[in-house]
Structure formats: structure tokens, C-alpha cells
Amino acid sequence: MRLRISGTDPWSVMVASFLLLTGLGVVALATAAVAWLMVEGIAPGVLPDLTTVVAVAVAVVTLEVVLGTCLATLSTLLYNISAQYNGGVEVAVTDDLGPTPAAVQALLFMARARARTRRYLRRGRRNANRLFWHSGCARDDQVEERPWRPS
């Protein structure tokens, strides 16, 4: 099925780009703080204080969010104007084909692992003495008490 995108809503693009760029800004702030901590740990006194680094990073991130949101909204407006003349972008869309083969394999693996775990736990409840036999663990009532002696 072929569909044509003849226009987009500038408000929704602005909100989506603001949220995306804000998330990237938070990641950039965390990266700046971690990088400062690493450099300060390797070579103390080389960089300015953490407050200065964070203040500069906040200024850069704020500028990035504001300019990026404005550019995305402006791009949407320009696309809407050009879509009036050329008809927009044509996109091929298909129906949902179901899960991918990798997802099917993962689901089957998880179902088998769950069934094995349930069987193992059921068997362990019936025979508590042999629950941890293969790992070498023993129950408390099977361990004999010996006095402690320093070696």
C-alpha cells in the first residue's frame, strides 16, 4: 500500500524534537560530569572545578535544545510549504507481518527455559534432600556440628 505524506503538524514536531533533544542533553550532561570525574581522577587539578564544567555544559545543552527545536519546527514549516507544490513524500506501507524469526526463536527459548525451571522446582519440592545434590550444598540438618579450632 502506498501512502503520501502531504503535511505534518508543526506543533507535534516541535514537542517531539524538544523531548528528544532534552533527553540527549541529559545524556550529554551526565557524560560531561563522568568525563570530568575520570580526568580529575587521572590528573588532578588539570581541569576547572566541577561547577564550572557543569555550568558550561548546561549552557551548551540549553542552546542545543532551543536551536534544535527551532530548526526542527522550521524544517516542518518548509516541508509543508514544499508539499503543497510537489504533493509530499510517497511511502510504501505494509500490514503487520507478525514477529521476526529472531523474536520467535527467543520466545521459544524462554518458554523452554521456563518449563525446565518449573519441572526442576517441582522435583525439588518432592525430594528436598536431592534439591541441591549437584551443587554440593547440604541441608542444615545434614551438617554435623564440630567445635571451631584455630588452624
PDB file of N, CA and C in Angstrom, residues 32-104:
ATOM      1  N   ALA A  32      29.479  14.668  30.439  1.00  0.00           N
ATOM      2  CA  ALA A  32      30.439  15.705  30.827  1.00  0.00           C
ATOM      3  C   ALA A  32      30.881  15.521  32.273  1.00  0.00           C
ATOM      4  N   ALA A  33      29.935  15.202  33.159  1.00  0.00           N
ATOM      5  CA  ALA A  33      30.290  15.005  34.569  1.00  0.00           C
ATOM      6  C   ALA A  33      31.180  13.780  34.747  1.00  0.00           C
ATOM      7  N   VAL A  34      30.855  12.689  34.068  1.00  0.00           N
ATOM      8  CA  VAL A  34      31.673  11.471  34.190  1.00  0.00           C
ATOM      9  C   VAL A  34      33.057  11.701  33.597  1.00  0.00           C
ATOM     10  N   ALA A  35      33.132  12.394  32.459  1.00  0.00           N
ATOM     11  CA  ALA A  35      34.434  12.686  31.855  1.00  0.00           C
ATOM     12  C   ALA A  35      35.272  13.556  32.784  1.00  0.00           C
ATOM     13  N   TRP A  36      34.636  14.543  33.432  1.00  0.00           N
ATOM     14  CA  TRP A  36      35.374  15.380  34.376  1.00  0.00           C
ATOM     15  C   TRP A  36      35.898  14.541  35.537  1.00  0.00           C
ATOM     16  N   LEU A  37      35.055  13.651  36.071  1.00  0.00           N
ATOM     17  CA  LEU A  37      35.491  12.802  37.181  1.00  0.00           C
ATOM     18  C   LEU A  37      36.656  11.903  36.775  1.00  0.00           C
ATOM     19  N   MET A  38      36.613  11.364  35.568  1.00  0.00           N
ATOM     20  CA  MET A  38      37.697  10.491  35.115  1.00  0.00           C
ATOM     21  C   MET A  38      38.997  11.268  34.939  1.00  0.00           C
ATOM     22  N   VAL A  39      38.922  12.434  34.298  1.00  0.00           N
ATOM     23  CA  VAL A  39      40.133  13.233  34.101  1.00  0.00           C
ATOM     24  C   VAL A  39      40.660  13.730  35.442  1.00  0.00           C
ATOM     25  N   GLU A  40      39.769  14.103  36.337  1.00  0.00           N
ATOM     26  CA  GLU A  40      40.198  14.571  37.661  1.00  0.00           C
ATOM     27  C   GLU A  40      40.848  13.436  38.449  1.00  0.00           C
ATOM     28  N   GLY A  41      40.364  12.210  38.256  1.00  0.00           N
ATOM     29  CA  GLY A  41      40.979  11.068  38.933  1.00  0.00           C
ATOM     30  C   GLY A  41      42.347  10.736  38.372  1.00  0.00           C
ATOM     31  N   ILE A  42      42.535  10.928  37.070  1.00  0.00           N
ATOM     32  CA  ILE A  42      43.817  10.605  36.435  1.00  0.00           C
ATOM     33  C   ILE A  42      44.832  11.718  36.662  1.00  0.00           C
ATOM     34  N   ALA A  43      44.420  12.959  36.438  1.00  0.00           N
ATOM     35  CA  ALA A  43      45.330  14.103  36.568  1.00  0.00           C
ATOM     36  C   ALA A  43      44.625  15.202  37.345  1.00  0.00           C
ATOM     37  N   PRO A  44      44.742  15.193  38.670  1.00  0.00           N
ATOM     38  CA  PRO A  44      44.045  16.203  39.477  1.00  0.00           C
ATOM     39  C   PRO A  44      44.546  17.622  39.191  1.00  0.00           C
ATOM     40  N   GLY A  45      43.618  18.562  39.169  1.00  0.00           N
ATOM     41  CA  GLY A  45      43.969  19.966  39.018  1.00  0.00           C
ATOM     42  C   GLY A  45      44.133  20.441  37.585  1.00  0.00           C
ATOM     43  N   VAL A  46      43.970  19.588  36.602  1.00  0.00           N
ATOM     44  CA  VAL A  46      44.141  19.992  35.206  1.00  0.00           C
ATOM     45  C   VAL A  46      42.924  20.770  34.709  1.00  0.00           C
ATOM     46  N   LEU A  47      41.740  20.309  35.060  1.00  0.00           N
ATOM     47  CA  LEU A  47      40.502  20.937  34.605  1.00  0.00           C
ATOM     48  C   LEU A  47      39.993  21.935  35.637  1.00  0.00           C
ATOM     49  N   PRO A  48      39.103  22.850  35.222  1.00  0.00           N
ATOM     50  CA  PRO A  48      38.464  23.739  36.203  1.00  0.00           C
ATOM     51  C   PRO A  48      37.545  22.949  37.138  1.00  0.00           C
ATOM     52  N   ASP A  49      36.960  23.645  38.103  1.00  0.00           N
ATOM     53  CA  ASP A  49      36.072  22.984  39.063  1.00  0.00           C
ATOM     54  C   ASP A  49      34.886  22.342  38.351  1.00  0.00           C
ATOM     55  N   LEU A  50      34.263  21.372  39.062  1.00  0.00           N
ATOM     56  CA  LEU A  50      33.109  20.664  38.506  1.00  0.00           C
ATOM     57  C   LEU A  50      31.949  21.622  38.255  1.00  0.00           C
ATOM     58  N   THR A  51      31.775  22.606  39.139  1.00  0.00           N
ATOM     59  CA  THR A  51      30.664  23.547  38.956  1.00  0.00           C
ATOM     60  C   THR A  51      30.822  24.345  37.664  1.00  0.00           C
ATOM     61  N   THR A  52      32.051  24.729  37.331  1.00  0.00           N
ATOM     62  CA  THR A  52      32.301  25.462  36.091  1.00  0.00           C
ATOM     63  C   THR A  52      32.016  24.586  34.879  1.00  0.00           C
ATOM     64  N   VAL A  53      32.476  23.339  34.937  1.00  0.00           N
ATOM     65  CA  VAL A  53      32.260  22.413  33.819  1.00  0.00           C
ATOM     66  C   VAL A  53      30.769  22.155  33.627  1.00  0.00           C
ATOM     67  N   VAL A  54      30.044  21.947  34.719  1.00  0.00           N
ATOM     68  CA  VAL A  54      28.605  21.688  34.622  1.00  0.00           C
ATOM     69  C   VAL A  54      27.870  22.934  34.127  1.00  0.00           C
ATOM     70  N   ALA A  55      28.288  24.126  34.560  1.00  0.00           N
ATOM     71  CA  ALA A  55      27.638  25.357  34.100  1.00  0.00           C
ATOM     72  C   ALA A  55      27.817  25.541  32.596  1.00  0.00           C
ATOM     73  N   VAL A  56      29.024  25.293  32.095  1.00  0.00           N
ATOM     74  CA  VAL A  56      29.267  25.399  30.651  1.00  0.00           C
ATOM     75  C   VAL A  56      28.461  24.336  29.904  1.00  0.00           C
ATOM     76  N   ALA A  57      28.413  23.114  30.451  1.00  0.00           N
ATOM     77  CA  ALA A  57      27.653  22.037  29.806  1.00  0.00           C
ATOM     78  C   ALA A  57      26.162  22.362  29.776  1.00  0.00           C
ATOM     79  N   VAL A  58      25.637  22.938  30.856  1.00  0.00           N
ATOM     80  CA  VAL A  58      24.217  23.319  30.887  1.00  0.00           C
ATOM     81  C   VAL A  58      23.941  24.402  29.851  1.00  0.00           C
ATOM     82  N   ALA A  59      24.851  25.365  29.708  1.00  0.00           N
ATOM     83  CA  ALA A  59      24.663  26.422  28.709  1.00  0.00           C
ATOM     84  C   ALA A  59      24.665  25.841  27.296  1.00  0.00           C
ATOM     85  N   VAL A  60      25.599  24.933  27.022  1.00  0.00           N
ATOM     86  CA  VAL A  60      25.675  24.322  25.689  1.00  0.00           C
ATOM     87  C   VAL A  60      24.437  23.480  25.411  1.00  0.00           C
ATOM     88  N   VAL A  61      23.995  22.707  26.404  1.00  0.00           N
ATOM     89  CA  VAL A  61      22.817  21.852  26.225  1.00  0.00           C
ATOM     90  C   VAL A  61      21.566  22.703  26.030  1.00  0.00           C
ATOM     91  N   THR A  62      21.435  23.791  26.776  1.00  0.00           N
ATOM     92  CA  THR A  62      20.279  24.673  26.613  1.00  0.00           C
ATOM     93  C   THR A  62      20.249  25.272  25.211  1.00  0.00           C
ATOM     94  N   LEU A  63      21.393  25.722  24.740  1.00  0.00           N
ATOM     95  CA  LEU A  63      21.483  26.261  23.385  1.00  0.00           C
ATOM     96  C   LEU A  63      21.139  25.188  22.349  1.00  0.00           C
ATOM     97  N   GLU A  64      21.623  23.975  22.573  1.00  0.00           N
ATOM     98  CA  GLU A  64      21.337  22.867  21.649  1.00  0.00           C
ATOM     99  C   GLU A  64      19.848  22.547  21.606  1.00  0.00           C
ATOM    100  N   VAL A  65      19.199  22.520  22.753  1.00  0.00           N
ATOM    101  CA  VAL A  65      17.768  22.197  22.801  1.00  0.00           C
ATOM    102  C   VAL A  65      16.955  23.294  22.123  1.00  0.00           C
ATOM    103  N   VAL A  66      17.261  24.543  22.408  1.00  0.00           N
ATOM    104  CA  VAL A  66      16.488  25.653  21.827  1.00  0.00           C
ATOM    105  C   VAL A  66      16.694  25.724  20.313  1.00  0.00           C
ATOM    106  N   LEU A  67      17.956  25.710  19.871  1.00  0.00           N
ATOM    107  CA  LEU A  67      18.212  25.808  18.430  1.00  0.00           C
ATOM    108  C   LEU A  67      17.724  24.570  17.680  1.00  0.00           C
ATOM    109  N   GLY A  68      17.903  23.399  18.261  1.00  0.00           N
ATOM    110  CA  GLY A  68      17.443  22.172  17.604  1.00  0.00           C
ATOM    111  C   GLY A  68      15.938  22.133  17.457  1.00  0.00           C
ATOM    112  N   THR A  69      15.225  22.563  18.500  1.00  0.00           N
ATOM    113  CA  THR A  69      13.763  22.600  18.424  1.00  0.00           C
ATOM    114  C   THR A  69      13.301  23.618  17.385  1.00  0.00           C
ATOM    115  N   CYS A  70      13.941  24.775  17.361  1.00  0.00           N
ATOM    116  CA  CYS A  70      13.579  25.787  16.357  1.00  0.00           C
ATOM    117  C   CYS A  70      13.856  25.290  14.940  1.00  0.00           C
ATOM    118  N   LEU A  71      14.999  24.634  14.733  1.00  0.00           N
ATOM    119  CA  LEU A  71      15.319  24.129  13.395  1.00  0.00           C
ATOM    120  C   LEU A  71      14.360  23.026  12.962  1.00  0.00           C
ATOM    121  N   ALA A  72      13.981  22.147  13.876  1.00  0.00           N
ATOM    122  CA  ALA A  72      13.035  21.083  13.524  1.00  0.00           C
ATOM    123  C   ALA A  72      11.675  21.671  13.156  1.00  0.00           C
ATOM    124  N   THR A  73      11.229  22.666  13.915  1.00  0.00           N
ATOM    125  CA  THR A  73       9.935  23.288  13.616  1.00  0.00           C
ATOM    126  C   THR A  73       9.993  24.059  12.302  1.00  0.00           C
ATOM    127  N   LEU A  74      11.076  24.766  12.070  1.00  0.00           N
ATOM    128  CA  LEU A  74      11.244  25.488  10.807  1.00  0.00           C
ATOM    129  C   LEU A  74      11.299  24.515   9.628  1.00  0.00           C
ATOM    130  N   SER A  75      11.972  23.387   9.807  1.00  0.00           N
ATOM    131  CA  SER A  75      12.021  22.371   8.747  1.00  0.00           C
ATOM    132  C   SER A  75      10.631  21.830   8.448  1.00  0.00           C
ATOM    133  N   THR A  76       9.818  21.671   9.478  1.00  0.00           N
ATOM    134  CA  THR A  76       8.445  21.204   9.268  1.00  0.00           C
ATOM    135  C   THR A  76       7.644  22.222   8.466  1.00  0.00           C
ATOM    136  N   LEU A  77       7.787  23.479   8.803  1.00  0.00           N
ATOM    137  CA  LEU A  77       7.069  24.520   8.060  1.00  0.00           C
ATOM    138  C   LEU A  77       7.515  24.562   6.601  1.00  0.00           C
ATOM    139  N   LEU A  78       8.826  24.437   6.363  1.00  0.00           N
ATOM    140  CA  LEU A  78       9.327  24.427   4.987  1.00  0.00           C
ATOM    141  C   LEU A  78       8.846  23.196   4.233  1.00  0.00           C
ATOM    142  N   TYR A  79       8.774  22.054   4.903  1.00  0.00           N
ATOM    143  CA  TYR A  79       8.264  20.840   4.256  1.00  0.00           C
ATOM    144  C   TYR A  79       6.798  21.014   3.882  1.00  0.00           C
ATOM    145  N   ASN A  80       6.016  21.588   4.783  1.00  0.00           N
ATOM    146  CA  ASN A  80       4.594  21.796   4.483  1.00  0.00           C
ATOM    147  C   ASN A  80       4.403  22.715   3.277  1.00  0.00           C
ATOM    148  N   ILE A  81       5.242  23.745   3.173  1.00  0.00           N
ATOM    149  CA  ILE A  81       5.143  24.653   2.025  1.00  0.00           C
ATOM    150  C   ILE A  81       5.528  23.928   0.737  1.00  0.00           C
ATOM    151  N   SER A  82       6.618  23.153   0.779  1.00  0.00           N
ATOM    152  CA  SER A  82       7.041  22.447  -0.441  1.00  0.00           C
ATOM    153  C   SER A  82       6.090  21.306  -0.790  1.00  0.00           C
ATOM    154  N   ALA A  83       5.436  20.697   0.205  1.00  0.00           N
ATOM    155  CA  ALA A  83       4.499  19.601  -0.068  1.00  0.00           C
ATOM    156  C   ALA A  83       3.253  20.102  -0.785  1.00  0.00           C
ATOM    157  N   GLN A  84       2.936  21.384  -0.653  1.00  0.00           N
ATOM    158  CA  GLN A  84       1.793  21.943  -1.384  1.00  0.00           C
ATOM    159  C   GLN A  84       2.057  21.946  -2.890  1.00  0.00           C
ATOM    160  N   TYR A  85       3.327  22.086  -3.280  1.00  0.00           N
ATOM    161  CA  TYR A  85       3.663  22.184  -4.701  1.00  0.00           C
ATOM    162  C   TYR A  85       4.018  20.838  -5.329  1.00  0.00           C
ATOM    163  N   ASN A  86       4.698  19.950  -4.585  1.00  0.00           N
ATOM    164  CA  ASN A  86       5.111  18.680  -5.184  1.00  0.00           C
ATOM    165  C   ASN A  86       4.301  17.485  -4.688  1.00  0.00           C
ATOM    166  N   GLY A  87       3.358  17.685  -3.804  1.00  0.00           N
ATOM    167  CA  GLY A  87       2.490  16.597  -3.369  1.00  0.00           C
ATOM    168  C   GLY A  87       2.962  15.855  -2.139  1.00  0.00           C
ATOM    169  N   GLY A  88       4.152  16.063  -1.678  1.00  0.00           N
ATOM    170  CA  GLY A  88       4.640  15.381  -0.481  1.00  0.00           C
ATOM    171  C   GLY A  88       5.488  14.165  -0.804  1.00  0.00           C
ATOM    172  N   VAL A  89       5.750  13.370   0.203  1.00  0.00           N
ATOM    173  CA  VAL A  89       6.593  12.186   0.076  1.00  0.00           C
ATOM    174  C   VAL A  89       5.697  10.962   0.013  1.00  0.00           C
ATOM    175  N   GLU A  90       5.992  10.068  -0.936  1.00  0.00           N
ATOM    176  CA  GLU A  90       5.229   8.830  -1.059  1.00  0.00           C
ATOM    177  C   GLU A  90       5.955   7.728  -0.291  1.00  0.00           C
ATOM    178  N   VAL A  91       5.195   7.013   0.548  1.00  0.00           N
ATOM    179  CA  VAL A  91       5.772   5.989   1.415  1.00  0.00           C
ATOM    180  C   VAL A  91       5.046   4.679   1.167  1.00  0.00           C
ATOM    181  N   ALA A  92       5.799   3.570   1.096  1.00  0.00           N
ATOM    182  CA  ALA A  92       5.196   2.245   0.968  1.00  0.00           C
ATOM    183  C   ALA A  92       4.982   1.676   2.366  1.00  0.00           C
ATOM    184  N   VAL A  93       3.746   1.257   2.653  1.00  0.00           N
ATOM    185  CA  VAL A  93       3.385   0.745   3.971  1.00  0.00           C
ATOM    186  C   VAL A  93       2.838  -0.664   3.799  1.00  0.00           C
ATOM    187  N   THR A  94       3.228  -1.581   4.703  1.00  0.00           N
ATOM    188  CA  THR A  94       2.706  -2.949   4.658  1.00  0.00           C
ATOM    189  C   THR A  94       1.946  -3.240   5.934  1.00  0.00           C
ATOM    190  N   ASP A  95       1.156  -4.301   5.899  1.00  0.00           N
ATOM    191  CA  ASP A  95       0.461  -4.748   7.101  1.00  0.00           C
ATOM    192  C   ASP A  95       1.460  -5.365   8.061  1.00  0.00           C
ATOM    193  N   ASP A  96       1.036  -5.505   9.295  1.00  0.00           N
ATOM    194  CA  ASP A  96       1.886  -6.143  10.288  1.00  0.00           C
ATOM    195  C   ASP A  96       2.055  -7.612   9.919  1.00  0.00           C
ATOM    196  N   LEU A  97       3.297  -8.016   9.742  1.00  0.00           N
ATOM    197  CA  LEU A  97       3.574  -9.377   9.300  1.00  0.00           C
ATOM    198  C   LEU A  97       3.803 -10.338  10.455  1.00  0.00           C
ATOM    199  N   GLY A  98       3.739  -9.877  11.670  1.00  0.00           N
ATOM    200  CA  GLY A  98       3.978 -10.744  12.819  1.00  0.00           C
ATOM    201  C   GLY A  98       5.406 -10.611  13.316  1.00  0.00           C
ATOM    202  N   PRO A  99       5.763 -11.423  14.293  1.00  0.00           N
ATOM    203  CA  PRO A  99       7.101 -11.309  14.876  1.00  0.00           C
ATOM    204  C   PRO A  99       8.178 -11.789  13.905  1.00  0.00           C
ATOM    205  N   THR A 100       9.374 -11.264  14.079  1.00  0.00           N
ATOM    206  CA  THR A 100      10.505 -11.660  13.248  1.00  0.00           C
ATOM    207  C   THR A 100      10.982 -13.047  13.659  1.00  0.00           C
ATOM    208  N   PRO A 101      11.747 -13.732  12.815  1.00  0.00           N
ATOM    209  CA  PRO A 101      12.245 -15.063  13.179  1.00  0.00           C
ATOM    210  C   PRO A 101      13.098 -15.054  14.448  1.00  0.00           C
ATOM    211  N   ALA A 102      13.881 -14.007  14.656  1.00  0.00           N
ATOM    212  CA  ALA A 102      14.697 -13.942  15.871  1.00  0.00           C
ATOM    213  C   ALA A 102      13.814 -13.836  17.107  1.00  0.00           C
ATOM    214  N   ALA A 103      12.736 -13.074  17.016  1.00  0.00           N
ATOM    215  CA  ALA A 103      11.827 -12.952  18.159  1.00  0.00           C
ATOM    216  C   ALA A 103      11.134 -14.275  18.437  1.00  0.00           C
ATOM    217  N   VAL A 104      10.772 -15.011  17.393  1.00  0.00           N
ATOM    218  CA  VAL A 104      10.139 -16.318  17.590  1.00  0.00           C
ATOM    219  C   VAL A 104      11.103 -17.265  18.285  1.00  0.00           C
TER     220      VAL A 104
END
